[in-house]
CSV table of C-alpha atoms and ligand atoms in Angstrom, one decimal:
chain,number,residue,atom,x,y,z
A,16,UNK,CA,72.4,156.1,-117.8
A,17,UNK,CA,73.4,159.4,-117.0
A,18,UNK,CA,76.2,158.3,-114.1
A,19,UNK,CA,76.7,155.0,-112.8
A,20,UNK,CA,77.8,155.2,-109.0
A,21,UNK,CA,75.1,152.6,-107.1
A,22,UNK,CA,72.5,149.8,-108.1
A,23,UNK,CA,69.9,152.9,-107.7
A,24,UNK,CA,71.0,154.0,-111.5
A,25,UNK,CA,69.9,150.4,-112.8
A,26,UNK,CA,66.2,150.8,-113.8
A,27,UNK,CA,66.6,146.7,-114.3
A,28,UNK,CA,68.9,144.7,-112.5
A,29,UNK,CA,68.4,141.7,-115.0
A,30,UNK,CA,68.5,143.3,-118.0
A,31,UNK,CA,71.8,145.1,-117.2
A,32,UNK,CA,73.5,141.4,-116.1
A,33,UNK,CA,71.9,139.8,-119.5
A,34,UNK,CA,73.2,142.5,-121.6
A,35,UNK,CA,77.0,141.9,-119.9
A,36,UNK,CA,76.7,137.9,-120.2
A,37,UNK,CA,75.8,138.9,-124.2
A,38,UNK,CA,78.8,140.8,-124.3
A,39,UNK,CA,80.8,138.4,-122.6
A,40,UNK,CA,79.5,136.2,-126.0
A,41,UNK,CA,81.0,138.8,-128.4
A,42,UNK,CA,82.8,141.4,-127.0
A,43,UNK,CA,83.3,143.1,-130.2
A,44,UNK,CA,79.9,143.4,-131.5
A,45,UNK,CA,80.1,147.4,-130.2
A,46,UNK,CA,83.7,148.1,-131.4
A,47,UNK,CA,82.5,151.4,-132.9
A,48,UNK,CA,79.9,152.7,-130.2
A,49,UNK,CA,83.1,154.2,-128.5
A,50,UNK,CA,85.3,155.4,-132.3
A,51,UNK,CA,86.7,159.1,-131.1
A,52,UNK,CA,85.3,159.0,-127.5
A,53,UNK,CA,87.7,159.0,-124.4
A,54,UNK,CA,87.0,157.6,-121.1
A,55,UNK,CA,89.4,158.8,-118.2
A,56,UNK,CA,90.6,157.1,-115.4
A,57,UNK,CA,91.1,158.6,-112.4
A,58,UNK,CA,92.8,156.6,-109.6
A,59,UNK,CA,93.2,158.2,-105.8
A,60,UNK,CA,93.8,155.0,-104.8
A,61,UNK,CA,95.8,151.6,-106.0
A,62,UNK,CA,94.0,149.5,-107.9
A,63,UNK,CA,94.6,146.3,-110.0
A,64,UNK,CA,91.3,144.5,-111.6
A,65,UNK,CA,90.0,148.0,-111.4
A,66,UNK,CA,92.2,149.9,-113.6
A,67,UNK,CA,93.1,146.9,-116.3
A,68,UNK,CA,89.5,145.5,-116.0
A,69,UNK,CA,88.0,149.1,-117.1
A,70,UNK,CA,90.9,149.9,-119.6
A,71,UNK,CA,90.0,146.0,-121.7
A,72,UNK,CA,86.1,147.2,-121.6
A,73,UNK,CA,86.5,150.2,-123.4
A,74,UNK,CA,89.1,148.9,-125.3
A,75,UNK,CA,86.1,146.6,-126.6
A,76,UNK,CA,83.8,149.1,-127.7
A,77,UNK,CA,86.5,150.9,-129.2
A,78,UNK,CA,87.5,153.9,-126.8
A,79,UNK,CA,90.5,155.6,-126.3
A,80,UNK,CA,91.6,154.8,-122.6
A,81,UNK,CA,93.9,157.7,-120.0
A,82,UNK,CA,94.7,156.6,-116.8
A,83,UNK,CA,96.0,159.0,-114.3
A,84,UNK,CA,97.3,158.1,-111.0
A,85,UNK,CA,96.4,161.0,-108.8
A,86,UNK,CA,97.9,159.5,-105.6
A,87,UNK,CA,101.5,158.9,-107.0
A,88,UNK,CA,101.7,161.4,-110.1
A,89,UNK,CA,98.7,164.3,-109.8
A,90,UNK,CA,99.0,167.6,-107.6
A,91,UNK,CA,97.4,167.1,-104.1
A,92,UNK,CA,94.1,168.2,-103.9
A,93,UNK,CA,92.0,170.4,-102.2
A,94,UNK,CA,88.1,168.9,-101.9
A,95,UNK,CA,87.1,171.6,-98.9
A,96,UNK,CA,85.2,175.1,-100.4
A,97,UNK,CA,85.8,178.4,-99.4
A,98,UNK,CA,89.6,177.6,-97.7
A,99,UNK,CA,92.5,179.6,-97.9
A,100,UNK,CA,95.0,177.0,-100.0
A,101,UNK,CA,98.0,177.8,-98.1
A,102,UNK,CA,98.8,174.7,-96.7
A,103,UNK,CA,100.1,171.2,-98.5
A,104,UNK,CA,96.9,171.2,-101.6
A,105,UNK,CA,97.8,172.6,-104.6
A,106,UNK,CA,94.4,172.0,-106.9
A,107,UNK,CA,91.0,172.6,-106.0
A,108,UNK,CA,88.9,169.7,-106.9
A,109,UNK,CA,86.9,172.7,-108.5
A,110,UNK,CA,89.3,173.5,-110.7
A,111,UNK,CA,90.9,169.3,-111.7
A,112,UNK,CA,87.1,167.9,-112.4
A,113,UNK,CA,86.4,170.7,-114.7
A,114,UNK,CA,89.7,170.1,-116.7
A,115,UNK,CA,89.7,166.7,-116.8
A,116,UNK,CA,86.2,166.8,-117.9
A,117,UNK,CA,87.7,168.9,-121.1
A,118,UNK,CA,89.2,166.0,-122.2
A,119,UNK,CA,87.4,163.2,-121.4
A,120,UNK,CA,83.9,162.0,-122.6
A,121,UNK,CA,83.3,160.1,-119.4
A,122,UNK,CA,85.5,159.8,-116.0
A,123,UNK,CA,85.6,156.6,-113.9
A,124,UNK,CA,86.8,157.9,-110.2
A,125,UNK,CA,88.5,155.5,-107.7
A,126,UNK,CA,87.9,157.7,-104.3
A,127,UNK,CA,88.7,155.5,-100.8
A,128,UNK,CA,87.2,156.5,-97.4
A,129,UNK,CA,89.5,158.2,-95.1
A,130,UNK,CA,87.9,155.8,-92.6
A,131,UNK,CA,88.0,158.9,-89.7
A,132,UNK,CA,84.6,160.6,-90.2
A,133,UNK,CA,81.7,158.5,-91.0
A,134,UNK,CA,79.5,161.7,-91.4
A,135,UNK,CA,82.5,162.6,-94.3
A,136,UNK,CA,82.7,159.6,-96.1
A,137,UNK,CA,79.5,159.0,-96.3
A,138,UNK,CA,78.6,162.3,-98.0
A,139,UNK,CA,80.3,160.8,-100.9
A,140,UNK,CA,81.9,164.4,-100.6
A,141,UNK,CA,84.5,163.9,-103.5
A,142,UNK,CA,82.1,161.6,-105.7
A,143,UNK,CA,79.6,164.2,-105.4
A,144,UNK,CA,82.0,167.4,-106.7
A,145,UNK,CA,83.2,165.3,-109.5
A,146,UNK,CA,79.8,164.7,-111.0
A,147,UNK,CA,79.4,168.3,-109.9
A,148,UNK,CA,82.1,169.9,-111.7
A,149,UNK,CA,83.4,167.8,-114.3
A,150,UNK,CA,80.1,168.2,-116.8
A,151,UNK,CA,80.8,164.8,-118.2
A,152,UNK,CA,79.2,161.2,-116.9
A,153,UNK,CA,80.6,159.7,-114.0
A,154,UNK,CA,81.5,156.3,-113.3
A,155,UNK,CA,82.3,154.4,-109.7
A,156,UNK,CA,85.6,153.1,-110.0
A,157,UNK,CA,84.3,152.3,-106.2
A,158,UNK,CA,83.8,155.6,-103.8
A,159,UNK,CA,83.2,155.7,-99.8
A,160,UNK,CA,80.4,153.5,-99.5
A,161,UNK,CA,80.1,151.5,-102.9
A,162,UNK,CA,81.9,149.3,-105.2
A,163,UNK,CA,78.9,149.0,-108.0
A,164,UNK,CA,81.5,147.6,-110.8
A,165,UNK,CA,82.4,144.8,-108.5
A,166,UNK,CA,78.8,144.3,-107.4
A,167,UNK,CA,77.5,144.1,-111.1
A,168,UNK,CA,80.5,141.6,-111.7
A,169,UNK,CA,79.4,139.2,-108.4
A,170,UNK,CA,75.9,139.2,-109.7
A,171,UNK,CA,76.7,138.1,-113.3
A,172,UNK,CA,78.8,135.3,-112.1
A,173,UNK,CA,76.3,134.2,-109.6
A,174,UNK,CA,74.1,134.1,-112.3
A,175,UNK,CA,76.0,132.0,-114.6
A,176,UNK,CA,76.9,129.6,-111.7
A,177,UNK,CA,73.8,128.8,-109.9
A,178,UNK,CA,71.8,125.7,-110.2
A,179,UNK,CA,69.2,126.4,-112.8
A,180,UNK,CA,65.7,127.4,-112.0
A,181,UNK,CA,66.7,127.6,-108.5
A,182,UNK,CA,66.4,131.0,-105.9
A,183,UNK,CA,70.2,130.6,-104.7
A,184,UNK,CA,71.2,130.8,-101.1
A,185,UNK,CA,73.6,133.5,-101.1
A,186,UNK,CA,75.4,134.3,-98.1
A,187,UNK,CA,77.9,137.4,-97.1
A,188,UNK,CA,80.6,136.8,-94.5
A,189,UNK,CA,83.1,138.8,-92.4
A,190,UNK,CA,86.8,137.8,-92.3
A,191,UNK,CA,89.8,138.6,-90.4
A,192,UNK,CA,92.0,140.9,-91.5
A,193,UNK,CA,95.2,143.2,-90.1
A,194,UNK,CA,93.5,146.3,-91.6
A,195,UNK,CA,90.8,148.7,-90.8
A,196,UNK,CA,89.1,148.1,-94.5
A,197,UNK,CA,86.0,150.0,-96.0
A,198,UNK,CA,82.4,148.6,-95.8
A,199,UNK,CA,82.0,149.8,-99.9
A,200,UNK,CA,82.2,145.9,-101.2
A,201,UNK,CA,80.3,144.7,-98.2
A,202,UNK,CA,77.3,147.7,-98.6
A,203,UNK,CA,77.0,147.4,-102.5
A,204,UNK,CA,77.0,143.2,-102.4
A,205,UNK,CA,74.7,143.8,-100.2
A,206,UNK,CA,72.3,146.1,-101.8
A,207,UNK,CA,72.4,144.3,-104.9
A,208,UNK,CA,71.8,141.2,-103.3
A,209,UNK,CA,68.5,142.7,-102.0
A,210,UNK,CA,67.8,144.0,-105.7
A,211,UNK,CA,68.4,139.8,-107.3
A,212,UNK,CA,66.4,137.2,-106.7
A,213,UNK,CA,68.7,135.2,-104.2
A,214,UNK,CA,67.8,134.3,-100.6
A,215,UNK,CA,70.7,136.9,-99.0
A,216,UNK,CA,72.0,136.4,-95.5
A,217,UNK,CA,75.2,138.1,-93.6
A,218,UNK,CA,76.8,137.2,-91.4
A,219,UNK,CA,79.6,139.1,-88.7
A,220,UNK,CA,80.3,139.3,-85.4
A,221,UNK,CA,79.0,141.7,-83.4
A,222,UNK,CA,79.7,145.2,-84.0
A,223,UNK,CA,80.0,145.0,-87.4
A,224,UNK,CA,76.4,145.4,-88.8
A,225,UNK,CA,76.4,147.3,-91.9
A,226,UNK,CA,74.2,150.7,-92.5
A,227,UNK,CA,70.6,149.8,-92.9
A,228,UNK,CA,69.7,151.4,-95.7
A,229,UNK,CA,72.3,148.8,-97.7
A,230,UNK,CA,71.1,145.6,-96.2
A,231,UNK,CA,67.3,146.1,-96.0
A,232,UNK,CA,65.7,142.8,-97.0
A,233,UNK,CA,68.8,140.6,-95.5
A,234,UNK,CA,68.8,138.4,-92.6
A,235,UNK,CA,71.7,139.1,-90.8
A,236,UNK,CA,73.2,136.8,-87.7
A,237,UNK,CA,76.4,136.5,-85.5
A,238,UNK,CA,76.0,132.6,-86.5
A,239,UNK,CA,78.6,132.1,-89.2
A,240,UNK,CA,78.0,128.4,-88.6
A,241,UNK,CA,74.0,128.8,-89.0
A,242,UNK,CA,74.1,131.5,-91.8
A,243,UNK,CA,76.4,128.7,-93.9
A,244,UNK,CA,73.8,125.7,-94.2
A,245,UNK,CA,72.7,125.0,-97.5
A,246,UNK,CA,74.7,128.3,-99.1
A,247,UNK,CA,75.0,127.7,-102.8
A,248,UNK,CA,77.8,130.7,-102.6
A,249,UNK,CA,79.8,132.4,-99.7
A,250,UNK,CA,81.0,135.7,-100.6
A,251,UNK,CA,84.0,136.8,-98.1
A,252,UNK,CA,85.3,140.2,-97.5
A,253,UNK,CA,86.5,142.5,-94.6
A,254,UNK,CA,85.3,145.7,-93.6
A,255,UNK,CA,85.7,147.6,-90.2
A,256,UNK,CA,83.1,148.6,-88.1
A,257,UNK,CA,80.4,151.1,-89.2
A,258,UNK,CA,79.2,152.3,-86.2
A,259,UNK,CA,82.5,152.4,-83.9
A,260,UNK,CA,83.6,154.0,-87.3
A,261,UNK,CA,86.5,152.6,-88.8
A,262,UNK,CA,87.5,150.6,-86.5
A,263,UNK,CA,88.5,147.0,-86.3
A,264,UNK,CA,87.1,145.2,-83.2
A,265,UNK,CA,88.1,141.8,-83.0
A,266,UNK,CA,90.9,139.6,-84.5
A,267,UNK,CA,88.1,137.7,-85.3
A,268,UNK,CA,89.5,134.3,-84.7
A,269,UNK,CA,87.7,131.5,-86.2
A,270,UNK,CA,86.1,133.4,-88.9
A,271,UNK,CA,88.3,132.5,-91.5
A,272,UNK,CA,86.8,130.2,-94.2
A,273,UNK,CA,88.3,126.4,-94.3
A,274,UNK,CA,87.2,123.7,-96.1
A,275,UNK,CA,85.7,122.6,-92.8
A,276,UNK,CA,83.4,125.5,-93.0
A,277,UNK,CA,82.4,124.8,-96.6
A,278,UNK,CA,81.1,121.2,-95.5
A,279,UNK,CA,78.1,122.6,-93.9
A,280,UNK,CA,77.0,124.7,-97.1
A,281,UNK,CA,75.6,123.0,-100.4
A,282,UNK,CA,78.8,122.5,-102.1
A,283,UNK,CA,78.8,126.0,-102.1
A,284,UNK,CA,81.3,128.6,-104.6
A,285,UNK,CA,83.4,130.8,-102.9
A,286,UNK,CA,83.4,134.5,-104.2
A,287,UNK,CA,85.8,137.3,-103.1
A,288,UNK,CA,86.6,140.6,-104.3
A,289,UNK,CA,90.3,140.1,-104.7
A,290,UNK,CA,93.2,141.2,-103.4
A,291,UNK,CA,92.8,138.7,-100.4
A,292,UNK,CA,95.0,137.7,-97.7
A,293,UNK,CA,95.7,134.3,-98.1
A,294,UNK,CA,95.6,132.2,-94.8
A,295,UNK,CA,93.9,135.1,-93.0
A,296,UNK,CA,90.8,135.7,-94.8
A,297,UNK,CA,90.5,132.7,-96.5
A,298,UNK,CA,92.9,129.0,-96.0
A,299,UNK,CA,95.0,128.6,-99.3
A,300,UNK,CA,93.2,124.9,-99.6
A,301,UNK,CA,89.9,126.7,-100.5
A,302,UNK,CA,91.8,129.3,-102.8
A,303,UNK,CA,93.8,126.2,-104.3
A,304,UNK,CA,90.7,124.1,-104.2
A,305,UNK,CA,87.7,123.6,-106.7
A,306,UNK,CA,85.1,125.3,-105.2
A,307,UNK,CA,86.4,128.7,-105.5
A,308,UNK,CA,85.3,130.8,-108.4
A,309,UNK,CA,87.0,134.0,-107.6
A,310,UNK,CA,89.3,134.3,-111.0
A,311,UNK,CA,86.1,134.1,-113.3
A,312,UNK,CA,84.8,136.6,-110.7
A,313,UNK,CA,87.5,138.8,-111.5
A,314,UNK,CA,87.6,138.0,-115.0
A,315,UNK,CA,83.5,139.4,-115.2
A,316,UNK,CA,84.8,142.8,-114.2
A,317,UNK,CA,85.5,142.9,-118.0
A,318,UNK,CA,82.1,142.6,-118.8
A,319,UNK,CA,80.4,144.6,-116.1
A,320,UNK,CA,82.1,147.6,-117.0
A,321,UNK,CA,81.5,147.0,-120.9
A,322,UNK,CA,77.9,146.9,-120.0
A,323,UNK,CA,77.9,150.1,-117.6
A,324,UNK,CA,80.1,152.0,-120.5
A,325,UNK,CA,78.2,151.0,-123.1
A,326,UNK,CA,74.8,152.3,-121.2
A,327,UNK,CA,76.5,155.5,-120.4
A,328,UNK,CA,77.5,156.2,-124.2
A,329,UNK,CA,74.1,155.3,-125.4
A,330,UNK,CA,73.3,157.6,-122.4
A,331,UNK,CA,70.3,154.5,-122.1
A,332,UNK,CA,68.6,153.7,-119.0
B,409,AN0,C1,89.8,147.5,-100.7
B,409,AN0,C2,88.4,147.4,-100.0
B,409,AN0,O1,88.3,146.6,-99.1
B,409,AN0,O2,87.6,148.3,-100.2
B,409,AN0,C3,89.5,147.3,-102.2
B,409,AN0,C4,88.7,146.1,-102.6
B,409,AN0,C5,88.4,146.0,-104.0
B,409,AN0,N1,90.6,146.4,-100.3
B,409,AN0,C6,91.8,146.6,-99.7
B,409,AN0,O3,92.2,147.7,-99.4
B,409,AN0,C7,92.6,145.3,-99.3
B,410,CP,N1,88.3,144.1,-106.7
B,410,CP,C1,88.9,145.2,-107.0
B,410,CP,O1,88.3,146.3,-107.2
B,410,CP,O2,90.3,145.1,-107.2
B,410,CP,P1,91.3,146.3,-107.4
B,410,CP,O3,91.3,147.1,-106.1
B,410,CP,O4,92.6,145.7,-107.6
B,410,CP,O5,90.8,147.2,-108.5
């Protein structure tokens, strides 16, 4: 793998979630793949699972870890070309991908959408000049439109929890939320959903349908109630609207998941992304309760990005 920013850089799907549920076995077997190699990680954005998750994987195959914290401790950065710098930036992204690729053998990038212009963020305008300038592999620490670290995790631990030899129901919900959030979690579940062998469905009220090109294959309703029958696992997440861009359109009352809610599905696990708003996105007796799954969730980020890292030092498809 040369980079590792969407499921497009996963020849096979599969393979890449069996190779991470093998780690998960013995997380050590690779502790010298990574002896003398660096992996950098760049945050423009807070993180929690993201950073530590990353850090503990190539920990495991024996990599020295940097973390750097552009939003609270890097100069501000210019990402336009051909400007006049005489205004708040102080470093070209030009300029900061090159030098941190001096020191680094591969840079994860954390890179939020600004949420203002849909044609900007989805250019993947700052993604894009990193892999451009910084001559070293990059990896998604999730960008504009994708979160493929946190889709790579979902999949594994749908795959270790579903009912064996059986084509899961898998279903994507909206949520309410006080924030106008990014569709990257809901656009990368949702094109690796389409890539698995689940039966995918998403559900939102209207206004909120994702790009197309991310949920091609999906049947996608304004029935939460519908969309919920037989589910085997409900994945909740916010995002704001995509094509009244960024905004939020409704309060979105009633689309909270309760234990109500879970009745109508097949006993189904409950998956989130974390952090969650508890009592808004999802009641506390569901977080509290024994269908949700969402700590080993988290916990699979581990092994995710071991499997993504160790691909990208092999440089292996
Ligand atoms: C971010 C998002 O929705 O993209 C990060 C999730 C991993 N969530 C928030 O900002 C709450
Ligand atoms: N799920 C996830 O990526 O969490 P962080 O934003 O805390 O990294």
């Amino acid at each position: 793998m040369k980079n590792y920013t969407s499921v497009h850089d996963v020849p096979d799907v599969a393979a890449l979630v069996q190779e991470a549920l093998e780690l998960k076995k013995n997380p050590y077997a690779h502790k010298s793949l990574g002896e003398n190699k660096t992996l950098g990680l760049i945050f423009l954005n807070p993180s929690l699972r993201t950073r530590l998750s990353t850090q503990k994987a190539a920990l495991n195959l024996g990599m020295n870890v940097m973390v750097m914290n552009m939003d609270k401790e890097g100069w501000a950065l210019e990402t336009q070309d051909g400007v006049v710098m005489n205004g708040t930036t102080v470093e070209h992204i030009r300029e900061a991908a090159a030098v941190m690729g001096q020191y680094c053998d591969i840079l994860g990038l954390r890179s939020f959408p600004k949420l203002q212009s849909r044609e900007e963020d989805y250019s993947e305008d700052i993604l894009n000049k990193f892999m451009k300038y910084a001559g070293v592999p990059i990896l998604s620490l999730e960008s504009a439109t994708r979160h493929p670290l946190q889709s790579l995790a979902d999949l594994i631990t749908i795959t270790e929890h579903k009912p064996t030899g059986l084509r899961p129901k898998v279903v994507l919900t909206w949520a309410p939320h006080v924030k106008a959030l990014p569709q990257a979690v809901p656009n990368s579940f949702a094109e690796w959903m389409c890539a698995a062998d689940v039966d995918f469905v998403i559900a939102h009220p209207e206004g909120y349908e994702l790009e197309s090109s991310f949920t091609d294959g999906a049947t996608i309703t304004y029935d939460q109630d519908e969309a919920l029958q037989n589910a085997d696992f409900v994945y909740i997440k916010n995002w704001s609207s995509f094509h009244d861009y960024g905004k939020v359109l409704t309060e979105g009352e009633g689309w909270m998941m309760t234990n109500e809610k879970l009745a109508k599905t097949n006993n189904a696990k409950v998956m989130h992304c974390l952090p969650v708003r508890r009592g808004l996105e999802l009641s506390h007796e569901i977080l509290d309760g024994p269908n949700s799954i969402v700590i080993q969730e988290a916990g699979n980020r581990v092994y995710a990005a071991q499997a993504v890292i160790k691909r990208l030092l092999e440089n292996k498809a």
